Short mmCIF file of C-alpha atoms and ligand atoms in Angstrom, two decimals:
data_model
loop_
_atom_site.label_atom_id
_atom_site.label_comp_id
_atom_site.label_asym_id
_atom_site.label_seq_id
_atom_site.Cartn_x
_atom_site.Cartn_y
_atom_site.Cartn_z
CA UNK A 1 41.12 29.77 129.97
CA UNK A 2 39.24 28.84 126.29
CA UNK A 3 36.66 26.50 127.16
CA UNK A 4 35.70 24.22 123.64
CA UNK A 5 32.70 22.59 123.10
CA UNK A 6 33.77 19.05 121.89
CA UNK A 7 30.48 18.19 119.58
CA UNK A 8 30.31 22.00 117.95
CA UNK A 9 33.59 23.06 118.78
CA UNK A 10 32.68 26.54 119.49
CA UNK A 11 34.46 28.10 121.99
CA UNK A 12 33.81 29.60 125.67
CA UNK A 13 35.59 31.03 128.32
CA UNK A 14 34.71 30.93 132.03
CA UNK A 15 31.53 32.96 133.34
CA UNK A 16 32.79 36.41 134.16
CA UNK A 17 36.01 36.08 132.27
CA UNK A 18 36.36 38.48 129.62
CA UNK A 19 38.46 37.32 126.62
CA UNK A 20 38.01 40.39 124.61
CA UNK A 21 38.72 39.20 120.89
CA UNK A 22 39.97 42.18 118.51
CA UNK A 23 37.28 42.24 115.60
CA UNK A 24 40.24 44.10 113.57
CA UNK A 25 41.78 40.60 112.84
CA UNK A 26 38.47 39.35 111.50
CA UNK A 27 37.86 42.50 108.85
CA UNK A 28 39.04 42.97 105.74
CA UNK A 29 39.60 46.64 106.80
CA UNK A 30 41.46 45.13 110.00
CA UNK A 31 39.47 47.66 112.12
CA UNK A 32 37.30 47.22 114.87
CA UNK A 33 36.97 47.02 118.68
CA UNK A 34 37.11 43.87 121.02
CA UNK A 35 34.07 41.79 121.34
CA UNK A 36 32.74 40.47 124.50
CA UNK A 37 33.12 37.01 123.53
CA UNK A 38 33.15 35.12 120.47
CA UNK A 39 32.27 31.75 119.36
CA UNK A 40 33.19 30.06 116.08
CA UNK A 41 30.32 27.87 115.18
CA UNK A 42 30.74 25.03 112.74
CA UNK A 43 27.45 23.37 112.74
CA UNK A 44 24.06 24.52 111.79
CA UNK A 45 23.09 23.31 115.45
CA UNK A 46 25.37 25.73 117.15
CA UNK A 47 24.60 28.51 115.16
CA UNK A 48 21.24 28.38 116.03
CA UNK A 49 21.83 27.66 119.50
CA UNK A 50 24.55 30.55 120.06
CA UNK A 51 22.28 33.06 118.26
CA UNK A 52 18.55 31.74 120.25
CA UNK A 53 20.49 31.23 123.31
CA UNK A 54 21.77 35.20 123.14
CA UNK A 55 18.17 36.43 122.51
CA UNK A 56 16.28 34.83 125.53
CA UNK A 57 18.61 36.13 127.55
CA UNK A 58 18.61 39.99 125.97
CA UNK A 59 22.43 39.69 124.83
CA UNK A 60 23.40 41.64 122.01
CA UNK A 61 24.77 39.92 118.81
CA UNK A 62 26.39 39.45 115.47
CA UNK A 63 26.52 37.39 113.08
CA UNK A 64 30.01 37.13 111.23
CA UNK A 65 31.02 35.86 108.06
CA UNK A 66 34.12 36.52 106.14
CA UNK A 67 34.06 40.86 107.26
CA UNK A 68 34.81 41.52 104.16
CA UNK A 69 31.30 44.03 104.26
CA UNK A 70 31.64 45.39 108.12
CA UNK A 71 33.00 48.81 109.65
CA UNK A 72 32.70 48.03 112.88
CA UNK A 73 33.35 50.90 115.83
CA UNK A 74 37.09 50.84 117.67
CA UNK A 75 34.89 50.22 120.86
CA UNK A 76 33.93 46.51 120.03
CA UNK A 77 31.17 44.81 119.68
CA UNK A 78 29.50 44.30 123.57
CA UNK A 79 28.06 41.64 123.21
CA UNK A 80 28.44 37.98 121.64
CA UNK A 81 29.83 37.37 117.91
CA UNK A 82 28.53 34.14 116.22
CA UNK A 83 30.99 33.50 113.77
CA UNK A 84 29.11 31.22 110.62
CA UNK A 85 32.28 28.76 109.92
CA UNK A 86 29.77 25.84 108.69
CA UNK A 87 30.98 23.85 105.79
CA UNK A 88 29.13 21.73 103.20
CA UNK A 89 28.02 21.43 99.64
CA UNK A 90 25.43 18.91 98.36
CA UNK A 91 25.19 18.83 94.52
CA UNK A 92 22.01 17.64 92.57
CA UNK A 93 22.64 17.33 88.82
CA UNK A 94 20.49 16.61 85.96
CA UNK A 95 20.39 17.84 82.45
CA UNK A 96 16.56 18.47 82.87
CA UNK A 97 16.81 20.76 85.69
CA UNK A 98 20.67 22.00 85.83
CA UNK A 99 22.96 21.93 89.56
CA UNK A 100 20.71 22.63 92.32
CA UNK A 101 23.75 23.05 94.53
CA UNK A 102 22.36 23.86 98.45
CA UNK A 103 26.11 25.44 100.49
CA UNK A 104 26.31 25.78 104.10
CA UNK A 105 26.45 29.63 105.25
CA UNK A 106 30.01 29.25 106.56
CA UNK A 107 31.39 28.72 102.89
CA UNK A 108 33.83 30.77 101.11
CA UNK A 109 31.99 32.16 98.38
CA UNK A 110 34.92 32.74 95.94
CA UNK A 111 35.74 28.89 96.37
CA UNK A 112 32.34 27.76 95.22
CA UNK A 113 32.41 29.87 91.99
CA UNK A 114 35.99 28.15 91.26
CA UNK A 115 34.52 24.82 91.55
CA UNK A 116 30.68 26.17 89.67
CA UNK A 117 33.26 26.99 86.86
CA UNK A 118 35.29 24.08 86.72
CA UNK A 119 32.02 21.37 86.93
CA UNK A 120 30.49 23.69 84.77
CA UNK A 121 27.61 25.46 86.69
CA UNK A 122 26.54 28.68 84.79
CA UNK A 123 25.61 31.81 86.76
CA UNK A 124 28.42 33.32 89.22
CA UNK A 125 31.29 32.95 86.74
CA UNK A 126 31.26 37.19 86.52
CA UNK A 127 31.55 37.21 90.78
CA UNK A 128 34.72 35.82 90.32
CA UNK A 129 36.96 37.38 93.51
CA UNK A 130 34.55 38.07 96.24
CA UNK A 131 35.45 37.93 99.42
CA UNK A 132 33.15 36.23 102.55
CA UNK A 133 31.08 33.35 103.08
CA UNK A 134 28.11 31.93 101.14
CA UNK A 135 25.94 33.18 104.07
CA UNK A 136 26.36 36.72 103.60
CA UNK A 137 25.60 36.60 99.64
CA UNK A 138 21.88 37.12 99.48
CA UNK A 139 21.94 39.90 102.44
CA UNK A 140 22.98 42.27 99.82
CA UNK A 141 22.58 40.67 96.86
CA UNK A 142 26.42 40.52 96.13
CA UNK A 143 26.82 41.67 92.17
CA UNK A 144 29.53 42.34 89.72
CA UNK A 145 30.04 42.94 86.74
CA UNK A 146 26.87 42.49 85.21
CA UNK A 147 25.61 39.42 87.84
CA UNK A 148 24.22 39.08 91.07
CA UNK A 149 23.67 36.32 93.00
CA UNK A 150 19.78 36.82 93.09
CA UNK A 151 19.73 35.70 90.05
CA UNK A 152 20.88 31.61 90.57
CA UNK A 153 19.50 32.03 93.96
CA UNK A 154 15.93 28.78 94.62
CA UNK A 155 15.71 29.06 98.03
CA UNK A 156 17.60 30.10 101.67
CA UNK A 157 17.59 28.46 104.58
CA UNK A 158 17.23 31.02 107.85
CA UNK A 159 16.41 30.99 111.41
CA UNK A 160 13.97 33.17 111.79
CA UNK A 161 14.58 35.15 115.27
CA UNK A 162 11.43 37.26 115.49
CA UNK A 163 9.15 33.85 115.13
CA UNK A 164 12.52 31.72 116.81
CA UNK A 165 11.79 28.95 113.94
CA UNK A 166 13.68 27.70 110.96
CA UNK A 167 11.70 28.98 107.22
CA UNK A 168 12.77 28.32 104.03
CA UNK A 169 12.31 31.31 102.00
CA UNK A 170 12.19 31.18 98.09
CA UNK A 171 13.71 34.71 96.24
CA UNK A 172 9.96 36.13 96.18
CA UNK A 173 10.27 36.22 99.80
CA UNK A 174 13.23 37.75 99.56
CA UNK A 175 13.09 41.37 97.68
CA UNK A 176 16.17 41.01 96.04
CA UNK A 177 17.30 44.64 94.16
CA UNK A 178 20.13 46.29 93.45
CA UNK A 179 22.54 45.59 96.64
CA UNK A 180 19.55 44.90 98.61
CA UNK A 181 17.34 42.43 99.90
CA UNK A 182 14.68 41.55 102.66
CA UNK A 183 17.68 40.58 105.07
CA UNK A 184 19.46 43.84 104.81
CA UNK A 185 16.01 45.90 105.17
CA UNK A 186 15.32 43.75 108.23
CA UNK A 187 18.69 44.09 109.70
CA UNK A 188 19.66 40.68 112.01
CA UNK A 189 15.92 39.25 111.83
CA UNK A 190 17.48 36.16 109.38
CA UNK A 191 20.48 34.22 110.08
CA UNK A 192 20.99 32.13 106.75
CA UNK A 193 22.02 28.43 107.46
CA UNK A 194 22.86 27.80 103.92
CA UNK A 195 21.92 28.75 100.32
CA UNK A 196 20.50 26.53 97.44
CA UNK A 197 21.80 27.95 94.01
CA UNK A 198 20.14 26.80 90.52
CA UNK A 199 22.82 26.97 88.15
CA UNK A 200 22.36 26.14 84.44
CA UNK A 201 24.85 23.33 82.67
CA UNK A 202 27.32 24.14 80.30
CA UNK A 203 30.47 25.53 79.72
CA UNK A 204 29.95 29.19 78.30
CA UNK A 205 29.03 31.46 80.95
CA UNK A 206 26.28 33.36 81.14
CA UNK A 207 25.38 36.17 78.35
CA UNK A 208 27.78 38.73 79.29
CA UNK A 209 26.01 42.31 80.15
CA UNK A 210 29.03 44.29 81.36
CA UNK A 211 30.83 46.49 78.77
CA UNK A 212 34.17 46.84 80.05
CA UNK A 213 34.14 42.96 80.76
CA UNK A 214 32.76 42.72 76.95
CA UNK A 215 35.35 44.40 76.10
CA UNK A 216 38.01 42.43 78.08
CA UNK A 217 36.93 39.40 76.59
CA UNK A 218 36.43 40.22 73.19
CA UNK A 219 33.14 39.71 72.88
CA UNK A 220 29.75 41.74 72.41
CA UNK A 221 27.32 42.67 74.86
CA UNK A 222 25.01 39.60 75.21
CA UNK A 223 27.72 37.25 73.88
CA UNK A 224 28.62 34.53 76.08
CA UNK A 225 32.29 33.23 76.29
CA UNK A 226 33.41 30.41 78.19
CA UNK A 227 33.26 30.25 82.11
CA UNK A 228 37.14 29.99 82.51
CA UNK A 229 37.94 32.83 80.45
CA UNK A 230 35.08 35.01 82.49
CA UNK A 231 36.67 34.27 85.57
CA UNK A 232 40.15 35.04 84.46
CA UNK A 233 39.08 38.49 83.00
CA UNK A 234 37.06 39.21 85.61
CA UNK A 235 39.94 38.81 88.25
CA UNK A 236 42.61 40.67 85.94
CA UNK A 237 39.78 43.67 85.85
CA UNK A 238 39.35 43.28 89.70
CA UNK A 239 42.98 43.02 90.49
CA UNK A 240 43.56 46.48 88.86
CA UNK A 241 40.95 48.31 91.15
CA UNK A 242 42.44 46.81 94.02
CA UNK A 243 39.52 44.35 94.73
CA UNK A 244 40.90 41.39 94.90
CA UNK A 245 41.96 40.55 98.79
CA UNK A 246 46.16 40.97 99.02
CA UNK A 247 47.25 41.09 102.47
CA UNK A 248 50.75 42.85 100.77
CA UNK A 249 48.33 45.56 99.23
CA UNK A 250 47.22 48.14 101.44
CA UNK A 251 44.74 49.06 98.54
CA UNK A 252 42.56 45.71 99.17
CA UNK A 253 42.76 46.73 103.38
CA UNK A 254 38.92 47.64 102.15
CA UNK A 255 35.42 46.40 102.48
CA UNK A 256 35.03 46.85 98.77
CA UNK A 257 32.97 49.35 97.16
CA UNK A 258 32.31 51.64 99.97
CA UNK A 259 29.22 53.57 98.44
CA UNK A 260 27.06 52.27 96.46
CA UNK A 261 25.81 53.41 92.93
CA UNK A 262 22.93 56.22 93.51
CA UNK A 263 19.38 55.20 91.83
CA UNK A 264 18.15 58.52 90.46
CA UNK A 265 14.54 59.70 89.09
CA UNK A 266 16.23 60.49 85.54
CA UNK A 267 16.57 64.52 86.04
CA UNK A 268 18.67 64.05 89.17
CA UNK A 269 21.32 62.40 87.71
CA UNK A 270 24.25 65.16 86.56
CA UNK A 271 24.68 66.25 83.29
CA UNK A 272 27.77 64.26 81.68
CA UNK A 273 27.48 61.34 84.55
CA UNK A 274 26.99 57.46 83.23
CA UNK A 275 23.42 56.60 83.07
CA UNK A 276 21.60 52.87 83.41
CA UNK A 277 17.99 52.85 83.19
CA UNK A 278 16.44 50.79 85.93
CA UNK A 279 13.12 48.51 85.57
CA UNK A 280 11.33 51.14 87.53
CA UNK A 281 11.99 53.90 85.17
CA UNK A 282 14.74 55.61 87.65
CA UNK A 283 18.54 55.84 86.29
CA UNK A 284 21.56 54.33 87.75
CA UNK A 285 24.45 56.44 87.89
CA UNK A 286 28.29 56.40 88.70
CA UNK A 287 29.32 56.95 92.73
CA UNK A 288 32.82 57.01 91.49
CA UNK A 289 32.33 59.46 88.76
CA UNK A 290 30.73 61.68 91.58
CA UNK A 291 33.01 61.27 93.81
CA UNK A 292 36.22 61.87 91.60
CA UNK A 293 33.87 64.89 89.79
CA UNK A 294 33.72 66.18 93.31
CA UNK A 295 37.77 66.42 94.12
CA UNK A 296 38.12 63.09 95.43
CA UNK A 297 40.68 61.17 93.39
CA UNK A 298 42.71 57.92 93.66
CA UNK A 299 44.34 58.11 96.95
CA UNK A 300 42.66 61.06 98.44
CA UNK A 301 43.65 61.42 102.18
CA UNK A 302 47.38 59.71 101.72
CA UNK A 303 49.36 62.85 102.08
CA UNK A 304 47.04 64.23 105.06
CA UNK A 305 47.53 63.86 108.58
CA UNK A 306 49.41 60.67 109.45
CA UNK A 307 47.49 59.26 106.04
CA UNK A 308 46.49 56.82 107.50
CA UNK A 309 42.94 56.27 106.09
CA UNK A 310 42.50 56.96 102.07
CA UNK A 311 40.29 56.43 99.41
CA UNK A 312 42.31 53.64 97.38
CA UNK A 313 45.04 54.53 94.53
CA UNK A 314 43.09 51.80 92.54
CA UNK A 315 39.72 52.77 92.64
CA UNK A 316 38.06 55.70 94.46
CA UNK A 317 35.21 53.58 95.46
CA UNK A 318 37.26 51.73 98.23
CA UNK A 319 38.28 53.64 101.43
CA UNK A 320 41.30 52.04 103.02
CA UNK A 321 43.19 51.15 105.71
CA UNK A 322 46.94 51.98 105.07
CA UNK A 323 47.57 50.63 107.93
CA UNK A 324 47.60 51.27 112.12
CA UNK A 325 44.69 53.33 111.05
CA UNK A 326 40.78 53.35 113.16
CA UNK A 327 37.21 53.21 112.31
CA UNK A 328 36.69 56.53 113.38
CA UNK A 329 39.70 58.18 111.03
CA UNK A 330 37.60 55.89 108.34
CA UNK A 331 34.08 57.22 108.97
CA UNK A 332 36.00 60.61 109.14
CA UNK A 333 36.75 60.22 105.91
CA UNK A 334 33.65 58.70 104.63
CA UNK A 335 31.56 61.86 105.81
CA UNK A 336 34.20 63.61 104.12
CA UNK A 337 33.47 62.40 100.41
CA UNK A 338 29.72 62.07 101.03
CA UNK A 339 29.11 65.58 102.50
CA UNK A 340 31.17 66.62 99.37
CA UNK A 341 29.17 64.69 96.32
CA UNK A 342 26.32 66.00 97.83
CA UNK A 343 27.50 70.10 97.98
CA UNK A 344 28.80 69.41 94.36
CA UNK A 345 26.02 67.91 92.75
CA UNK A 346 23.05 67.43 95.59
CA UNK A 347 23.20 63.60 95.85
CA UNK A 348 23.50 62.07 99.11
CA UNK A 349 25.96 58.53 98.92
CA UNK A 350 24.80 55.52 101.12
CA UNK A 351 27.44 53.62 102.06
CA UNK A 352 27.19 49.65 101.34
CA UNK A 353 29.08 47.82 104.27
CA UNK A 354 26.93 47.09 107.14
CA UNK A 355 28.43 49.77 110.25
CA UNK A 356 28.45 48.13 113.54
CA UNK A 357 28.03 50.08 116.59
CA UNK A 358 28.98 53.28 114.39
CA UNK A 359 27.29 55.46 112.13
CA UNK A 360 28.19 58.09 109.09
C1 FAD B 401 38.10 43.70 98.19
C2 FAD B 401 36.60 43.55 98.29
C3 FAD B 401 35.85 43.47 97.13
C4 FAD B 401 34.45 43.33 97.21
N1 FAD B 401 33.74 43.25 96.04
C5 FAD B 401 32.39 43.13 96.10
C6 FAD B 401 31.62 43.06 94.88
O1 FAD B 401 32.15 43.10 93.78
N2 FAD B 401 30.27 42.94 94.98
C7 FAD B 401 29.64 42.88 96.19
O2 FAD B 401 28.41 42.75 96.21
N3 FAD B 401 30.35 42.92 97.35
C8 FAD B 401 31.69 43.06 97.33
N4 FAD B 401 32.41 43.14 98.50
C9 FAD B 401 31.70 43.12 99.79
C10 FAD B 401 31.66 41.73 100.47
O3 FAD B 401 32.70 40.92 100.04
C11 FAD B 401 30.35 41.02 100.25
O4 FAD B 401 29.27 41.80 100.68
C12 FAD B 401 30.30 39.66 100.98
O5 FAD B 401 29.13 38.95 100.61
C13 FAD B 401 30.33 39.78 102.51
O6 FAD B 401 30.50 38.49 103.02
P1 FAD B 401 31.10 38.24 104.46
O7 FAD B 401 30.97 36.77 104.74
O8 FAD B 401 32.46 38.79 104.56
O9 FAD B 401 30.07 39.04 105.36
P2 FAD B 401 30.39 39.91 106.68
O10 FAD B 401 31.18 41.10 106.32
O11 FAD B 401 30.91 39.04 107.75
O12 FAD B 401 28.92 40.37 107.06
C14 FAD B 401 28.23 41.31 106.25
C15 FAD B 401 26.78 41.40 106.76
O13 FAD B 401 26.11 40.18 106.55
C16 FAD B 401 25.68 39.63 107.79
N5 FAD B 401 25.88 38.17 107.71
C17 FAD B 401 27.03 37.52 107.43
N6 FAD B 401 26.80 36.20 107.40
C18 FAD B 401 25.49 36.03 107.67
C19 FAD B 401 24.63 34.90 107.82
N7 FAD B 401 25.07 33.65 107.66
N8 FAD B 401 23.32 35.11 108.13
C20 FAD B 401 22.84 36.36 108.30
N9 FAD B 401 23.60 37.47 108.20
C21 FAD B 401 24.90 37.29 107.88
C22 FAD B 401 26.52 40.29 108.85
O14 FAD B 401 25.86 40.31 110.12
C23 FAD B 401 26.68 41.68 108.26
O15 FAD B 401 25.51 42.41 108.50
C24 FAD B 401 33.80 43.28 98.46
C25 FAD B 401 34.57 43.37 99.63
C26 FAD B 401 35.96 43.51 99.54
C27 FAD B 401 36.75 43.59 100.80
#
């Protein structure tokens, strides 16, 4: 029996009765395990209270968003899943001062850059086709082509579990880098209520810094072009890789980029591999260009075993679920093309999702 609470409608089920909830049907790589119990919280409130009620009691849990960035084991998750499903956006404008636009955690993220671009809010027009919620943004700093969120980010809202109190933290607090932040490096410590963007007025995006979406657009590096047009390139250059969600497309069955790019004192990085020169004076080079330089090409793994786990026949960054496959046949995988870039050229890949109950 599915108990709902009728002022946060989150939902519980007897004491003792297990209603084990597949976390495969809430991942973009439609893998993982049955959790313990679930609840779907839709106010700030409950969030707090699911998450503060599970640690004074010693209960394991997670905090879910979209999945879009989680390999989580085929043995579940034992304990309880607090899925963010809050909704709101409050919108200050002023030419002075831009959109200071504050959106609950439980947000789609791609559905607040369509509306940033069509009000004309400058700053997220190149993450165009992101999967998740709003919530999840600033755990890794979610960037694309040439943008990250970090950037628009004033402030985030979090409970604070270690000190049990809400904080608002401003992005000093926050260490944002390169897929990074404070949130990841302190795994579960913040759950993030909502996020307050600062987004600039107008209706050319943001200088672009990306070549191949320079190029795309028809523009040169630092140009800006409008919003619109940025978002439609960005999602034609995304839909070719695969990483744009398409339940039809076993190449998008994903949790995006699956490694990400290897920051390299400047005589580590292989001869012939892309460079980008960091602030600190390190080089950012090319996981795909190791990977495929190591024998891993588009598709790797499709016409082994029952093939059902392979690196995508878009993009060799995404490892993907052709379907019926498990986490385990994944991380299989996984070890498979790191253990490999590193015997080829010495460089150990981190992976990017966030691996629940599992490791590589
Ligand atoms: C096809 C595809 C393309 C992608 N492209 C990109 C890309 O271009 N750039 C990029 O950066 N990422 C990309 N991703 C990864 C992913 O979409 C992002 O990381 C996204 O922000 C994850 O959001 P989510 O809501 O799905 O988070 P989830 O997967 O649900 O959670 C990810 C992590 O964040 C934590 N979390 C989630 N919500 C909260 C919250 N409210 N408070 C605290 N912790 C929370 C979870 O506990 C977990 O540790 C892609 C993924 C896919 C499938």
């Amino acid at each position: 029996m599915t108990r709902r609470c009728s002022g946060c409608h989150a939902r519980f089920w007897t004491p003792g009765q297990r209603v084990p909830e597949l976390l495969a049907t809430r991942t973009t790589l439609r893998l993982g395990g049955p959790a313990d119990e679930l609840v779907e919280c839709r106010t700030e409130e409950d969030v707090v209270a699911a998450v503060s009620g599970a640690d004074a009691t010693g209960r394991p849990s997670l905090v879910l968003g979209g999945g879009s960035n989680l390999v989580v084991t085929d043995q579940g998750f034992p304990g309880l899943v607090v899925e963010v499903a809050t909704t709101g956006v409050h919108v200050e404008s002023d030419l002075c001062g831009g959109a200071f636009v504050t959106v609950a955690a439980g947000e789609s993220w791609d559905e607040l850059v369509v509306r940033g671009v069509t009000e004309g809010w400058v700053g997220a027009e190149a993450l165009s086709g992101i999967p998740g919620r709003v919530g999840a943004t600033p755990i890794q700093n979610v960037g694309a082509y040439g943008q990250e969120v970090a950037e628009t980010i004033a402030r985030v809202r979090v409970w604070d579990r270690d000190a049990a109190q809400l904080r608002t933290l401003f992005p000093g607090d926050c260490r944002f880098a390169y897929r990074t932040s404070r949130f990841k490096e302190e795994p579960g410590r913040h759950v993030v209520l909502s996020v307050t963007f600062q987004f600039r007025l107008g209706t050319l995006g943001a200088p672009v810094r990306y070549a191949e979406l320079a190029d795309a657009l028809g523009v040169s590096l630092g140009e800006r072009a409008p919003s619109v047009e940025v978002r439609e390139a960005v999602l034609a250059l995304r839909g070719r890789k695969g990483m744009v969600l398409d339940a039809d497309d076993h190449d998008t069955w994903s949790a995006g980029s699956f490694f990400t790019n290897p920051v390299l004192e400047a005589a580590a990085v292989p001869h012939g591999a892309p460079g980008w020169p960091q602030p600190d004076g390190r080089v950012k080079t090319s996981a795909a260009w190791l990977i495929e330089r190591s024998g891993f090409g588009k598709g790797h793994g499709l016409d082994r075993g029952a093939g059902r786990v392979a690196l995508s026949t878009k993009h060799t960054l995404a490892l993907t679920n052709r379907g019926g496959a498990t986490t385990a046949e994944l991380l299989s995988l996984a070890a498979e093309v790191r253990d490999g870039v590193r015997d080829r050229f010495g460089v150990t890949l981190v992976n990017e999702p966030v691996l629940v109950g599992c490791s590589l």
